[in-house]
Tab-separated table of C-alpha atoms in Angstrom:
chain	number	residue	atom	x	y	z
A	212	UNK	CA	93.882	54.756	49.361
A	213	UNK	CA	90.979	52.317	49.457
A	214	UNK	CA	90.367	49.981	52.326
A	215	UNK	CA	92.509	46.879	51.969
A	216	UNK	CA	90.715	43.500	51.966
A	217	UNK	CA	89.771	42.233	55.275
A	218	UNK	CA	89.970	38.415	55.850
A	219	UNK	CA	86.947	37.313	57.689
A	220	UNK	CA	86.174	33.811	59.129
A	221	UNK	CA	82.478	32.757	58.698
A	222	UNK	CA	81.626	29.116	59.639
A	223	UNK	CA	85.052	27.935	58.717
A	224	UNK	CA	84.961	29.788	55.350
A	225	UNK	CA	87.653	32.290	54.799
A	226	UNK	CA	86.663	35.179	52.438
A	227	UNK	CA	88.021	38.579	51.501
A	228	UNK	CA	86.040	41.780	51.999
A	229	UNK	CA	86.576	45.032	49.776
A	230	UNK	CA	85.090	48.480	49.792
A	231	UNK	CA	83.532	48.944	46.398
A	232	UNK	CA	82.533	51.968	44.450
A	233	UNK	CA	78.926	52.447	43.099
A	234	UNK	CA	79.953	52.794	39.455
A	235	UNK	CA	83.003	52.575	37.284
A	236	UNK	CA	83.756	56.309	37.233
A	237	UNK	CA	85.967	55.984	39.976
A	238	UNK	CA	88.162	53.343	38.586
A	239	UNK	CA	89.512	55.861	35.836
A	240	UNK	CA	91.846	57.598	38.109
A	241	UNK	CA	93.662	55.296	40.604
A	242	UNK	CA	95.596	57.787	42.511
A	243	UNK	CA	94.168	60.000	45.337
A	244	UNK	CA	92.423	63.199	44.227
A	245	UNK	CA	91.983	66.507	46.226
A	246	UNK	CA	88.684	67.637	47.365
A	247	UNK	CA	88.626	70.201	44.401
A	248	UNK	CA	88.586	67.504	41.798
A	249	UNK	CA	85.470	65.710	42.749
A	250	UNK	CA	82.677	66.909	40.864
A	251	UNK	CA	82.849	64.798	37.764
A	252	UNK	CA	80.690	61.766	38.825
A	253	UNK	CA	76.757	61.913	39.481
A	254	UNK	CA	76.014	58.465	39.140
A	255	UNK	CA	73.115	57.647	41.650
A	256	UNK	CA	72.037	61.143	41.920
A	257	UNK	CA	69.131	60.910	39.738
A	258	UNK	CA	66.595	62.524	41.973
A	259	UNK	CA	66.454	65.923	43.377
A	260	UNK	CA	64.873	65.087	46.723
A	261	UNK	CA	66.341	66.691	49.775
A	262	UNK	CA	64.041	66.844	52.827
A	263	UNK	CA	66.868	68.232	55.003
A	264	UNK	CA	70.595	69.175	54.510
A	265	UNK	CA	73.812	69.519	56.363
A	266	UNK	CA	75.024	71.972	58.919
A	267	UNK	CA	78.003	72.214	60.950
A	268	UNK	CA	77.827	70.196	64.168
A	269	UNK	CA	78.100	72.398	67.264
A	270	UNK	CA	80.826	69.870	68.617
A	271	UNK	CA	83.154	70.748	65.832
A	272	UNK	CA	85.319	73.869	65.388
A	273	UNK	CA	84.154	75.892	62.485
A	274	UNK	CA	87.438	75.427	60.680
A	275	UNK	CA	87.416	71.682	60.782
A	276	UNK	CA	84.244	71.481	58.649
A	277	UNK	CA	83.305	72.964	55.445
A	278	UNK	CA	79.763	72.826	54.338
A	279	UNK	CA	78.932	73.882	50.783
A	280	UNK	CA	76.552	76.642	49.910
A	281	UNK	CA	73.848	74.163	48.914
A	282	UNK	CA	74.407	72.401	52.287
A	283	UNK	CA	74.832	68.972	50.386
A	284	UNK	CA	78.581	68.515	50.450
A	285	UNK	CA	80.814	68.431	53.518
A	286	UNK	CA	84.558	68.501	53.557
A	287	UNK	CA	86.218	67.604	56.943
A	288	UNK	CA	89.529	68.876	57.930
A	289	UNK	CA	90.372	71.196	54.659
A	290	UNK	CA	93.935	71.660	55.603
A	291	UNK	CA	95.063	68.999	58.257
A	292	UNK	CA	93.390	66.856	60.929
A	293	UNK	CA	93.479	67.694	64.692
A	294	UNK	CA	90.691	65.100	65.867
A	295	UNK	CA	87.273	64.254	64.975
A	296	UNK	CA	84.939	66.524	63.257
A	297	UNK	CA	81.285	66.038	62.638
A	298	UNK	CA	78.151	67.395	60.675
A	299	UNK	CA	74.524	66.806	61.283
A	300	UNK	CA	71.165	67.221	59.637
A	301	UNK	CA	69.317	70.616	60.153
A	302	UNK	CA	66.055	68.387	60.828
A	303	UNK	CA	65.423	65.926	63.358
A	304	UNK	CA	63.894	62.552	62.681
A	305	UNK	CA	60.452	62.013	64.409
A	306	UNK	CA	58.440	59.170	65.398
A	307	UNK	CA	55.833	57.457	62.982
A	308	UNK	CA	57.897	58.614	59.826
A	309	UNK	CA	60.016	56.565	57.429
A	310	UNK	CA	63.409	58.194	56.412
A	311	UNK	CA	65.923	57.131	53.908
A	312	UNK	CA	68.995	59.196	52.919
A	313	UNK	CA	72.204	58.499	51.030
A	314	UNK	CA	75.570	60.085	51.066
A	315	UNK	CA	78.558	59.475	48.307
A	316	UNK	CA	82.260	59.024	49.515
A	317	UNK	CA	84.012	61.621	47.188
A	318	UNK	CA	87.465	60.876	48.505
A	319	UNK	CA	89.638	58.074	49.677
A	320	UNK	CA	88.944	56.490	52.989
A	321	UNK	CA	91.848	56.195	55.507
A	322	UNK	CA	92.705	57.086	59.316
A	323	UNK	CA	91.035	56.196	62.485
A	324	UNK	CA	87.293	56.535	61.119
A	325	UNK	CA	85.083	57.989	58.857
A	326	UNK	CA	81.396	57.287	59.863
A	327	UNK	CA	77.700	57.555	58.829
A	328	UNK	CA	75.034	57.156	61.214
A	329	UNK	CA	72.405	58.772	63.510
A	330	UNK	CA	72.419	60.255	67.226
A	331	UNK	CA	69.792	61.432	69.533
A	332	UNK	CA	69.542	64.685	71.215
A	333	UNK	CA	71.026	63.270	74.305
A	334	UNK	CA	74.098	61.985	72.784
A	335	UNK	CA	77.582	63.622	73.432
A	336	UNK	CA	77.423	64.268	69.626
A	337	UNK	CA	74.450	66.655	69.629
A	338	UNK	CA	75.283	68.614	72.751
A	339	UNK	CA	77.123	71.744	72.376
A	340	UNK	CA	79.857	70.834	74.822
A	341	UNK	CA	83.101	72.713	73.992
A	342	UNK	CA	85.330	71.022	76.472
A	343	UNK	CA	84.451	67.723	75.240
A	344	UNK	CA	87.784	66.039	74.295
A	345	UNK	CA	87.112	63.799	71.168
A	346	UNK	CA	90.646	63.346	69.874
A	347	UNK	CA	90.872	60.788	67.152
A	348	UNK	CA	87.886	58.255	67.819
A	349	UNK	CA	85.022	56.421	66.183
A	350	UNK	CA	82.762	58.947	67.642
A	351	UNK	CA	79.327	57.507	66.417
A	352	UNK	CA	78.264	54.691	68.650
A	353	UNK	CA	80.452	55.546	71.535
A	354	UNK	CA	77.330	55.872	73.890
A	355	UNK	CA	73.866	54.380	73.884
A	356	UNK	CA	72.447	57.389	72.145
A	357	UNK	CA	74.274	57.127	68.699
A	358	UNK	CA	74.621	54.608	65.986
A	359	UNK	CA	77.390	54.509	63.364
A	360	UNK	CA	78.526	52.604	60.346
A	361	UNK	CA	82.412	52.775	60.042
A	362	UNK	CA	84.229	52.610	56.591
A	363	UNK	CA	86.102	49.669	58.049
A	364	UNK	CA	82.763	47.740	57.977
A	365	UNK	CA	82.244	48.115	61.786
A	366	UNK	CA	78.754	48.652	63.344
A	367	UNK	CA	79.126	50.700	66.269
A	368	UNK	CA	76.733	51.383	69.380
A	369	UNK	CA	77.283	51.896	73.066
A	370	UNK	CA	81.011	51.650	72.744
A	371	UNK	CA	80.805	48.066	71.188
A	372	UNK	CA	80.936	46.906	67.625
A	373	UNK	CA	80.773	44.085	65.114
A	374	UNK	CA	82.554	43.689	61.679
A	375	UNK	CA	79.349	43.056	59.845
A	376	UNK	CA	79.624	44.662	56.450
A	377	UNK	CA	82.298	45.230	53.790
A	378	UNK	CA	82.758	48.801	54.666
A	379	UNK	CA	82.683	51.848	52.179
A	380	UNK	CA	85.322	53.558	50.184
A	381	UNK	CA	86.134	55.892	47.483
A	382	UNK	CA	82.973	56.223	45.355
A	383	UNK	CA	80.717	54.157	47.474
A	384	UNK	CA	77.094	55.203	48.264
A	385	UNK	CA	75.971	54.706	51.819
A	386	UNK	CA	72.423	54.512	52.462
A	387	UNK	CA	70.710	54.885	55.929
A	388	UNK	CA	67.099	53.729	56.556
A	389	UNK	CA	65.398	54.752	59.776
A	390	UNK	CA	61.836	53.242	60.184
A	391	UNK	CA	60.625	55.455	63.159
A	392	UNK	CA	57.235	53.702	63.090
A	393	UNK	CA	58.786	50.256	63.908
A	394	UNK	CA	61.884	51.441	65.357
A	395	UNK	CA	64.501	49.929	63.285
A	396	UNK	CA	67.650	51.057	61.586
A	397	UNK	CA	69.527	49.457	58.618
A	398	UNK	CA	72.520	50.438	56.472
A	399	UNK	CA	72.808	49.992	52.574
A	400	UNK	CA	76.047	49.941	50.742
A	401	UNK	CA	75.702	50.750	47.121
A	402	UNK	CA	71.814	50.236	47.579
A	403	UNK	CA	72.319	46.657	48.729
A	404	UNK	CA	70.868	45.966	52.239
A	405	UNK	CA	73.038	45.025	55.181
A	406	UNK	CA	70.278	43.619	57.193
A	407	UNK	CA	68.551	45.384	60.187
A	408	UNK	CA	71.252	46.307	62.569
A	409	UNK	CA	69.392	48.000	65.465
A	410	UNK	CA	65.802	47.702	67.020
A	411	UNK	CA	63.953	49.591	69.655
A	412	UNK	CA	64.772	53.184	68.178
A	413	UNK	CA	61.559	54.521	69.464
A	414	UNK	CA	62.950	54.979	72.826
A	415	UNK	CA	64.627	57.935	71.431
A	416	UNK	CA	62.307	61.243	71.014
A	417	UNK	CA	64.083	62.190	67.990
A	418	UNK	CA	67.339	61.269	66.033
A	419	UNK	CA	69.526	63.376	63.765
A	420	UNK	CA	71.554	62.255	60.746
A	421	UNK	CA	75.140	62.693	61.546
A	422	UNK	CA	78.558	62.279	59.679
A	423	UNK	CA	82.072	62.239	61.393
A	424	UNK	CA	85.555	61.925	60.262
A	425	UNK	CA	89.130	61.999	61.473
A	426	UNK	CA	90.643	61.956	58.049
A	427	UNK	CA	92.268	65.305	56.567
A	428	UNK	CA	90.394	66.597	53.301
A	429	UNK	CA	87.844	63.752	53.428
A	430	UNK	CA	84.731	64.583	51.789
A	431	UNK	CA	80.878	63.456	51.384
A	432	UNK	CA	78.010	64.620	49.422
A	433	UNK	CA	74.338	64.170	50.373
A	434	UNK	CA	72.742	62.615	47.198
A	435	UNK	CA	69.356	61.858	48.545
A	436	UNK	CA	67.133	62.558	51.543
A	437	UNK	CA	63.526	61.410	51.520
A	438	UNK	CA	60.938	61.086	54.285
A	439	UNK	CA	57.314	59.688	54.352
A	440	UNK	CA	54.855	59.511	57.163
A	441	UNK	CA	53.995	56.003	58.319
A	442	UNK	CA	50.716	54.872	56.840
A	443	UNK	CA	48.833	52.279	54.882
A	444	UNK	CA	49.538	54.281	51.783
A	445	UNK	CA	53.502	53.603	52.256
A	446	UNK	CA	52.954	49.930	52.757
A	447	UNK	CA	50.787	49.611	49.643
A	448	UNK	CA	53.167	51.991	47.701
A	449	UNK	CA	56.016	49.420	48.644
A	450	UNK	CA	54.015	46.471	47.475
A	451	UNK	CA	52.916	48.185	44.373
A	452	UNK	CA	56.294	49.565	43.445
A	453	UNK	CA	58.074	46.241	43.794
A	454	UNK	CA	55.407	44.514	41.605
A	455	UNK	CA	55.890	47.104	38.783
A	456	UNK	CA	59.603	46.987	37.839
A	457	UNK	CA	60.113	47.137	34.338
A	458	UNK	CA	56.427	47.863	33.608
A	459	UNK	CA	55.519	50.948	31.578
A	460	UNK	CA	53.743	53.490	33.676
A	461	UNK	CA	52.186	56.761	33.092
A	462	UNK	CA	54.645	59.710	33.434
A	463	UNK	CA	53.213	60.651	36.727
A	464	UNK	CA	53.677	57.442	38.312
A	465	UNK	CA	57.145	57.098	36.829
A	466	UNK	CA	58.169	60.210	38.440
A	467	UNK	CA	56.738	59.254	41.795
A	468	UNK	CA	58.443	55.776	41.726
A	469	UNK	CA	61.746	57.388	40.507
A	470	UNK	CA	61.694	60.094	43.311
A	471	UNK	CA	60.860	57.380	45.987
A	472	UNK	CA	62.915	54.649	44.746
A	473	UNK	CA	63.994	53.694	48.250
A	474	UNK	CA	60.560	52.245	48.674
A	475	UNK	CA	61.608	49.533	46.093
A	476	UNK	CA	64.793	48.655	47.664
A	477	UNK	CA	65.158	45.410	49.444
A	478	UNK	CA	64.918	45.434	53.306
A	479	UNK	CA	64.931	43.143	56.124
A	480	UNK	CA	67.662	41.128	57.885
A	481	UNK	CA	69.451	39.786	54.890
A	482	UNK	CA	72.991	39.589	53.600
A	483	UNK	CA	74.049	41.210	50.368
A	484	UNK	CA	74.196	39.716	46.905
A	485	UNK	CA	77.883	39.299	46.878
A	486	UNK	CA	78.036	37.253	49.652
A	487	UNK	CA	75.199	34.905	48.512
A	488	UNK	CA	77.281	34.522	45.356
A	489	UNK	CA	80.084	33.197	47.335
A	490	UNK	CA	78.229	30.223	48.305
A	491	UNK	CA	77.957	30.621	52.099
A	492	UNK	CA	75.523	28.283	53.660
A	493	UNK	CA	72.287	29.235	54.793
A	494	UNK	CA	73.216	28.329	58.429
A	495	UNK	CA	75.927	30.992	58.476
A	496	UNK	CA	73.459	33.740	57.756
A	497	UNK	CA	70.929	32.768	60.407
A	498	UNK	CA	73.117	32.848	63.445
A	499	UNK	CA	71.608	33.475	66.986
A	500	UNK	CA	69.056	36.228	66.839
A	501	UNK	CA	68.338	36.753	70.531
A	502	UNK	CA	67.929	40.576	71.138
A	503	UNK	CA	69.763	42.567	73.784
A	504	UNK	CA	68.163	45.135	76.098
A	505	UNK	CA	69.413	47.966	73.968
A	506	UNK	CA	67.505	46.615	70.907
A	507	UNK	CA	70.112	45.070	68.602
A	508	UNK	CA	70.531	41.362	67.373
A	509	UNK	CA	73.069	39.448	69.258
A	510	UNK	CA	74.460	38.386	65.786
A	511	UNK	CA	75.498	41.922	65.281
A	512	UNK	CA	77.195	42.188	68.556
A	513	UNK	CA	80.039	39.842	69.693
A	514	UNK	CA	80.372	41.156	73.182
A	515	UNK	CA	82.553	38.366	74.340
A	516	UNK	CA	85.242	39.314	71.642
A	517	UNK	CA	85.741	42.871	72.892
A	518	UNK	CA	85.351	43.875	76.520
A	519	UNK	CA	84.225	47.507	77.255
A	520	UNK	CA	87.616	48.412	78.613
A	521	UNK	CA	89.416	47.059	75.568
A	522	UNK	CA	87.171	48.861	73.146
A	523	UNK	CA	87.580	52.218	75.210
A	524	UNK	CA	91.397	51.987	75.197
A	525	UNK	CA	91.246	51.533	71.384
A	526	UNK	CA	88.905	54.316	70.723
A	527	UNK	CA	90.911	56.726	73.004
A	528	UNK	CA	94.172	56.061	71.442
A	529	UNK	CA	95.587	58.959	69.534
A	530	UNK	CA	96.566	58.038	65.890
A	531	UNK	CA	97.919	61.269	64.657
A	532	UNK	CA	100.185	59.834	62.119
A	533	UNK	CA	97.292	58.013	60.451
A	534	UNK	CA	95.084	60.981	60.129
A	535	UNK	CA	97.146	64.244	59.748
A	536	UNK	CA	98.401	64.614	56.101
């Protein structure tokens, strides 16, 4: 089932949040589908660009994660769920590069958590620790070395979260943009920017793309993974590509713009178009932007709302009934 709407108070305005699909293909069949019936939609998969692919995370049991032969599609807990399983990219992200990658959610979202994000080599997620007890948890963002976006709309880091997005569901495309030149991380939902969530990422020597899930038979597919070394060429290409939308270009330039479409995506600390249309005042979008020592904006982290002890108790609680199917 899709994520139910979440009622959110924003400056006295009550609004509903929904996880949306990228296209209308996913609205044809309302009932849940199995992981063997998810090959019909290829919307948003127009470019064959894959600078890296998935491998089974060393933290996960091999039976918990199935990576297809092309290393693009990942299925978690193909039979039933016993905890949190993870998959990571086979290539680390390095300083002075731009990275953008997308995954499509191929099954319904449910259970404790399904997450998309990144983690460093020092994170528990990227350490081959066989006795690490992960149970059912929002694994990405449980320490200071990983960052994750939950399907529930929560952005996690250092065991703290804020509900800053609409979340993602069946048929959604989740984008992750890592600017390892300026040290920023931002998420996209169906190619709409959710604002810069984290700063100071250059304190990590490297980062890995990571997926994790507690839900049985949950599946995602890597649809795009591009990188480009930071340079004046990239900055110039971004300006040029944004100014040439709808313009007839020679075939060579058309191919370049299409294969590196992420350069034309909006970026920066801005809210998505749906929220703009709901008539929120500009003051509600420009809340306090003081930065914390870990490099994230204060508007993304309501530390006073959830204490460290409360968050730890929530994430450690076993929710087998919700995850095992």
